[in-house]
């Protein structure tokens, strides 16, 4: 059935009561591929909230790299995970701001009408890890809107009550929807996993990207010096604006990137270029970095291990350029370096990080706000690396700037790019 996209910003029911159906961007297994093909708008039944669940009317959604992966069905199709087998569809979207519309049995902290942002970690209440170790250690742990369906690219989304955070009052809907996934991930990587300290030095790959804009701000707030790597001088200016001491345009060192299958001579040349890059980083920071913030993976990882200081730490949460990593391990053991994996954040960390946004100590960095009909196009732009900072999608909000109920500086606007 054709869905009337002109009415997506209005719903027929009041908080407390759900309409029968909603418009949603849906990926189905048979059309996995380029985002512009994989995502299609469909009319879907609005789900009822189960125990400790909440249905939120989505006012704005945030675009993340995970649903580029979901569109392609790579490295694995999402359809084998979470609740996908039960529903047979993937409604993506792992960031949102919105209004609580209906609460399920057992929910006491939130009520219809509350304005919220949503963090994207889901776990079963019954897993013991949730009650002592860390929800991120639970066997049931899943990323909402990626490993589960009922994400935010729809008029309504179904989440666990523990995913809700108060919406920062000074932010518009699109600003509030833009930061959660990448910011909370960067927060755990730096604050929890490598215990970032004032006075430390940090190298940040993709510093103008979704994770990087927050890693850069967290370094500045903590009193750590950061150098950001970017692929254009325009992106570099943004990174400096966010508090980095400087940036490196990676095109100057394109020979350092690991492609895989290099011959010994090619590897020698690549290594030489990595060394030159490391030297530049050291000159800019005054010393080698204590921490390297990694998510690029295959192309950059050998350089990360080489560049980080003796006893330093490489913290990694992703692998945009490939997940089979190889590097010269002698630089790891002889210099007693550490590699730490990190994945999203727990609800406690999300609440701490969100408070910094409420206090405007960390600010969202918004590149573009796009209408609901552009969900597929937004993912295509991200796939082609034509974006910087974050992209938000208007769903219930009719226009930009709606939803602010207090004064404050709002998002930093990233003004360059495609
Ligand atoms: N595990 C988790 O919880 C988690 C959370 C968030 C993201 N991630 C993953 O982390 C990765 C980055 O996410 P993001 O939201 O920051 O994406 P993003 O907005 O696309 O930013 C990534 C940046 O990496 C740089 N980059 C891309 N390909 C590169 C290459 N071949 N060599 C060097 N730099 C490259 C680009 O910057 P320049 O072109 O300017 O250098 C880009 O801006 C994705 O793979 C994502 O799936 C994981």
XYZ file of C-alpha atoms in Angstrom, residues 88-415:
328
model
C 10.438 -10.583 9.350
C 11.232 -6.895 8.857
C 14.008 -4.527 9.801
C 12.949 -1.046 10.850
C 16.334 0.530 11.471
C 17.323 3.610 13.425
C 19.355 3.586 16.645
C 18.929 7.222 17.691
C 15.760 9.172 18.392
C 14.149 11.995 20.267
C 10.450 11.796 20.920
C 7.451 11.661 23.213
C 6.473 8.706 25.380
C 3.147 7.547 23.889
C 2.291 4.359 25.766
C 3.995 2.447 28.581
C 3.838 -1.295 29.196
C 3.268 -3.157 32.467
C 5.862 -2.448 35.157
C 7.034 0.951 33.836
C 6.962 3.540 36.643
C 9.674 6.123 35.832
C 8.082 7.362 32.609
C 4.564 8.339 31.567
C 2.794 9.320 28.336
C 3.770 12.848 27.348
C 7.354 12.721 28.692
C 9.969 14.064 26.256
C 12.921 11.729 25.842
C 15.999 10.712 23.923
C 16.772 7.031 23.514
C 20.004 5.119 24.003
C 20.370 2.049 21.857
C 21.403 -0.746 24.205
C 18.882 -3.502 24.910
C 19.382 -6.414 27.286
C 17.164 -8.915 29.029
C 16.271 -7.967 32.606
C 16.777 -11.633 33.478
C 20.478 -11.864 32.557
C 22.575 -11.807 35.761
C 25.302 -9.737 34.055
C 22.823 -6.834 33.974
C 22.611 -6.877 37.758
C 26.246 -6.659 38.762
C 28.739 -6.930 35.933
C 27.665 -4.727 33.017
C 24.637 -4.900 30.684
C 27.143 -4.850 27.797
C 28.357 -8.258 29.027
C 24.888 -9.863 28.933
C 24.343 -12.653 26.373
C 21.074 -10.939 25.392
C 22.807 -7.589 24.626
C 21.640 -6.072 21.320
C 21.739 -2.717 19.581
C 18.167 -1.464 19.127
C 17.357 -0.502 15.533
C 20.232 -2.602 14.200
C 20.224 -6.037 15.790
C 16.516 -5.519 16.506
C 13.664 -4.150 14.460
C 11.282 -1.390 15.732
C 13.998 1.287 15.362
C 13.474 5.016 14.904
C 12.906 5.355 11.139
C 9.159 5.151 11.760
C 6.411 7.203 13.391
C 6.604 5.028 16.510
C 9.366 2.936 18.036
C 9.343 0.191 20.685
C 12.081 0.368 23.323
C 12.916 -0.871 26.814
C 12.147 1.653 29.569
C 15.807 1.637 30.656
C 16.715 3.085 27.226
C 14.989 6.390 27.969
C 16.909 9.508 28.958
C 15.523 12.989 29.596
C 15.564 15.110 26.446
C 17.914 18.084 26.939
C 15.437 20.970 27.055
C 17.558 23.443 25.099
C 17.861 21.180 22.063
C 15.523 21.013 19.089
C 14.147 17.560 18.240
C 16.658 17.011 15.444
C 19.591 18.068 17.624
C 18.476 15.771 20.438
C 18.133 12.832 18.016
C 21.587 13.208 16.573
C 24.157 12.332 19.194
C 23.312 9.261 21.321
C 24.867 6.286 19.567
C 28.177 7.815 18.574
C 28.607 10.072 21.591
C 27.840 7.396 24.179
C 30.176 4.994 22.345
C 33.000 7.564 22.355
C 32.300 8.275 26.037
C 32.739 4.631 27.070
C 35.813 4.200 24.862
C 37.616 7.170 26.363
C 36.234 7.597 29.868
C 35.706 3.960 30.860
C 37.908 1.765 28.687
C 41.111 3.816 28.588
C 40.458 6.081 31.572
C 41.263 9.336 29.747
C 43.208 11.760 31.960
C 43.973 15.467 31.838
C 47.380 15.985 30.257
C 47.252 12.881 28.057
C 47.714 12.969 24.295
C 45.258 11.362 21.902
C 45.175 10.540 18.188
C 41.631 10.399 16.756
C 40.932 8.788 13.387
C 37.920 10.134 11.457
C 37.809 13.086 13.841
C 35.095 14.897 11.851
C 32.903 11.793 11.687
C 30.120 10.680 14.009
C 32.372 9.232 16.715
C 35.233 11.619 16.120
C 33.374 14.878 16.788
C 32.541 13.614 20.289
C 35.929 12.041 20.977
C 37.476 15.411 20.115
C 35.137 17.302 22.452
C 35.652 14.785 25.286
C 39.424 15.250 25.035
C 39.046 19.016 25.217
C 36.669 18.802 28.186
C 39.018 16.438 30.039
C 42.125 18.503 29.362
C 43.762 16.027 26.986
C 45.443 17.202 23.772
C 44.030 15.627 20.615
C 45.157 15.492 17.003
C 42.419 14.515 14.563
C 42.874 12.710 11.250
C 40.540 13.810 8.442
C 40.356 13.659 4.649
C 39.884 17.348 3.864
C 41.031 20.668 5.240
C 37.401 21.734 5.674
C 36.868 18.794 8.015
C 40.126 19.748 9.736
C 38.776 23.224 10.490
C 35.736 21.647 12.147
C 37.980 19.431 14.270
C 40.008 22.451 15.402
C 36.780 24.267 16.227
C 35.843 21.301 18.442
C 39.040 21.687 20.435
C 41.727 19.572 18.752
C 45.241 21.020 18.857
C 45.532 20.257 15.161
C 44.621 17.927 12.332
C 46.333 15.796 9.723
C 44.870 15.427 6.256
C 45.270 11.681 5.657
C 45.622 12.246 1.912
C 49.156 13.446 2.656
C 49.956 9.943 3.908
C 47.767 7.805 1.679
C 50.633 5.325 1.250
C 50.339 4.265 4.918
C 46.962 2.590 4.447
C 46.975 -1.223 4.626
C 45.195 -2.684 1.621
C 45.992 -6.333 2.347
C 48.126 -8.692 0.285
C 51.050 -6.225 -0.020
C 54.285 -7.669 -1.399
C 57.379 -7.316 0.882
C 58.515 -4.262 -1.110
C 55.070 -2.686 -0.975
C 54.904 -3.333 2.750
C 58.296 -1.711 3.223
C 57.054 1.395 1.403
C 53.813 1.375 3.386
C 55.695 1.075 6.669
C 57.942 3.998 5.759
C 54.877 6.155 5.208
C 53.382 5.003 8.552
C 56.601 6.055 10.251
C 56.433 9.495 8.636
C 52.840 9.818 9.846
C 53.814 8.781 13.392
C 56.585 11.363 13.358
C 54.113 14.076 12.345
C 51.712 13.069 15.127
C 54.539 13.199 17.661
C 55.645 16.631 16.470
C 52.119 18.001 16.729
C 51.420 16.575 20.186
C 54.906 17.056 21.598
C 55.113 13.302 22.235
C 53.601 10.070 20.928
C 49.896 9.647 21.801
C 48.967 7.804 24.995
C 45.714 6.798 23.319
C 44.711 6.065 19.726
C 40.959 6.230 19.074
C 40.265 3.569 16.412
C 37.225 2.559 14.363
C 38.631 2.497 10.814
C 40.162 -0.961 11.231
C 42.139 -2.688 8.506
C 43.507 0.379 6.671
C 44.796 2.196 9.751
C 45.347 -0.395 12.461
C 49.038 -1.172 11.737
C 49.717 2.582 11.902
C 47.737 2.893 15.151
C 49.792 0.177 16.868
C 53.021 1.723 15.589
C 52.079 5.294 16.528
C 50.733 4.818 20.056
C 53.269 5.521 22.802
C 55.129 2.801 24.684
C 52.660 1.495 27.321
C 49.901 3.316 25.388
C 46.435 2.060 24.443
C 44.606 1.597 21.155
C 40.861 1.525 21.799
C 38.715 0.225 18.933
C 34.959 -0.056 18.376
C 34.579 -0.573 14.633
C 36.196 -1.437 11.332
C 34.835 0.689 8.493
C 37.657 -0.334 6.127
C 37.672 -4.050 7.023
C 37.650 -6.221 10.120
C 40.535 -8.604 9.426
C 43.384 -6.660 11.020
C 47.073 -7.389 10.717
C 49.989 -5.489 12.191
C 53.570 -5.986 13.289
C 53.073 -7.424 16.759
C 56.651 -6.684 17.804
C 55.618 -3.051 18.311
C 52.908 -4.257 20.642
C 54.882 -6.547 22.917
C 58.291 -4.866 22.948
C 56.670 -1.552 23.878
C 54.000 -3.091 26.093
C 51.074 -1.484 24.313
C 47.461 -2.514 24.817
C 44.521 -3.008 22.458
C 41.061 -2.639 23.968
C 37.757 -3.468 22.330
C 34.756 -1.326 23.171
C 31.110 -1.466 22.212
C 28.419 1.189 22.785
C 27.788 1.963 26.487
C 25.638 0.923 29.422
C 22.634 2.922 30.654
C 24.593 4.431 33.534
C 27.306 5.732 31.191
C 24.628 7.045 28.819
C 23.016 8.984 31.676
C 26.357 10.493 32.759
C 27.203 11.434 29.185
C 23.718 12.845 28.578
C 24.103 15.131 31.599
C 27.119 16.735 29.880
C 24.864 17.502 26.902
C 22.184 18.919 29.226
C 24.883 21.216 30.663
C 26.136 22.140 27.137
C 29.637 20.916 28.059
C 29.420 18.604 25.064
C 27.371 19.707 22.056
C 25.792 17.778 19.199
C 27.441 18.396 15.834
C 24.815 18.425 13.141
C 25.650 18.478 9.464
C 22.227 18.101 7.866
C 18.616 17.719 8.867
C 16.651 15.841 6.236
C 12.933 15.059 5.829
C 11.496 11.595 6.476
C 11.458 10.777 2.759
C 15.267 11.055 2.704
C 16.129 8.172 5.075
C 17.526 6.008 2.261
C 19.405 8.942 0.677
C 20.958 9.879 4.023
C 22.402 6.363 4.362
C 23.676 6.489 0.801
C 25.538 9.755 1.585
C 27.058 8.114 4.644
C 28.076 5.046 2.652
C 29.828 7.348 0.175
C 31.581 9.239 3.029
C 30.095 12.537 1.822
C 28.920 13.605 5.264
C 30.529 14.960 8.397
C 29.267 15.128 11.951
C 25.739 13.786 12.138
C 22.603 13.652 9.984
C 19.154 13.910 11.607
C 15.788 12.983 10.099
C 12.565 14.853 10.895
C 9.732 12.439 11.665
C 7.086 13.927 14.001
C 8.704 17.363 13.931
C 7.377 19.469 11.054
C 10.471 21.620 10.739
C 13.874 22.361 12.204
C 14.123 24.154 15.540
C 10.964 22.701 17.115
C 10.968 21.143 20.583
C 13.211 23.572 22.505
C 11.747 24.449 25.897
C 14.781 26.231 27.359
C 17.530 28.552 26.196
C 20.938 27.119 25.346
C 23.580 26.974 22.655
C 22.132 24.020 20.705
C 24.119 22.019 18.179
C 27.337 23.046 16.466
C 26.575 23.250 12.757
C 29.079 21.467 10.554
C 28.879 23.606 7.454
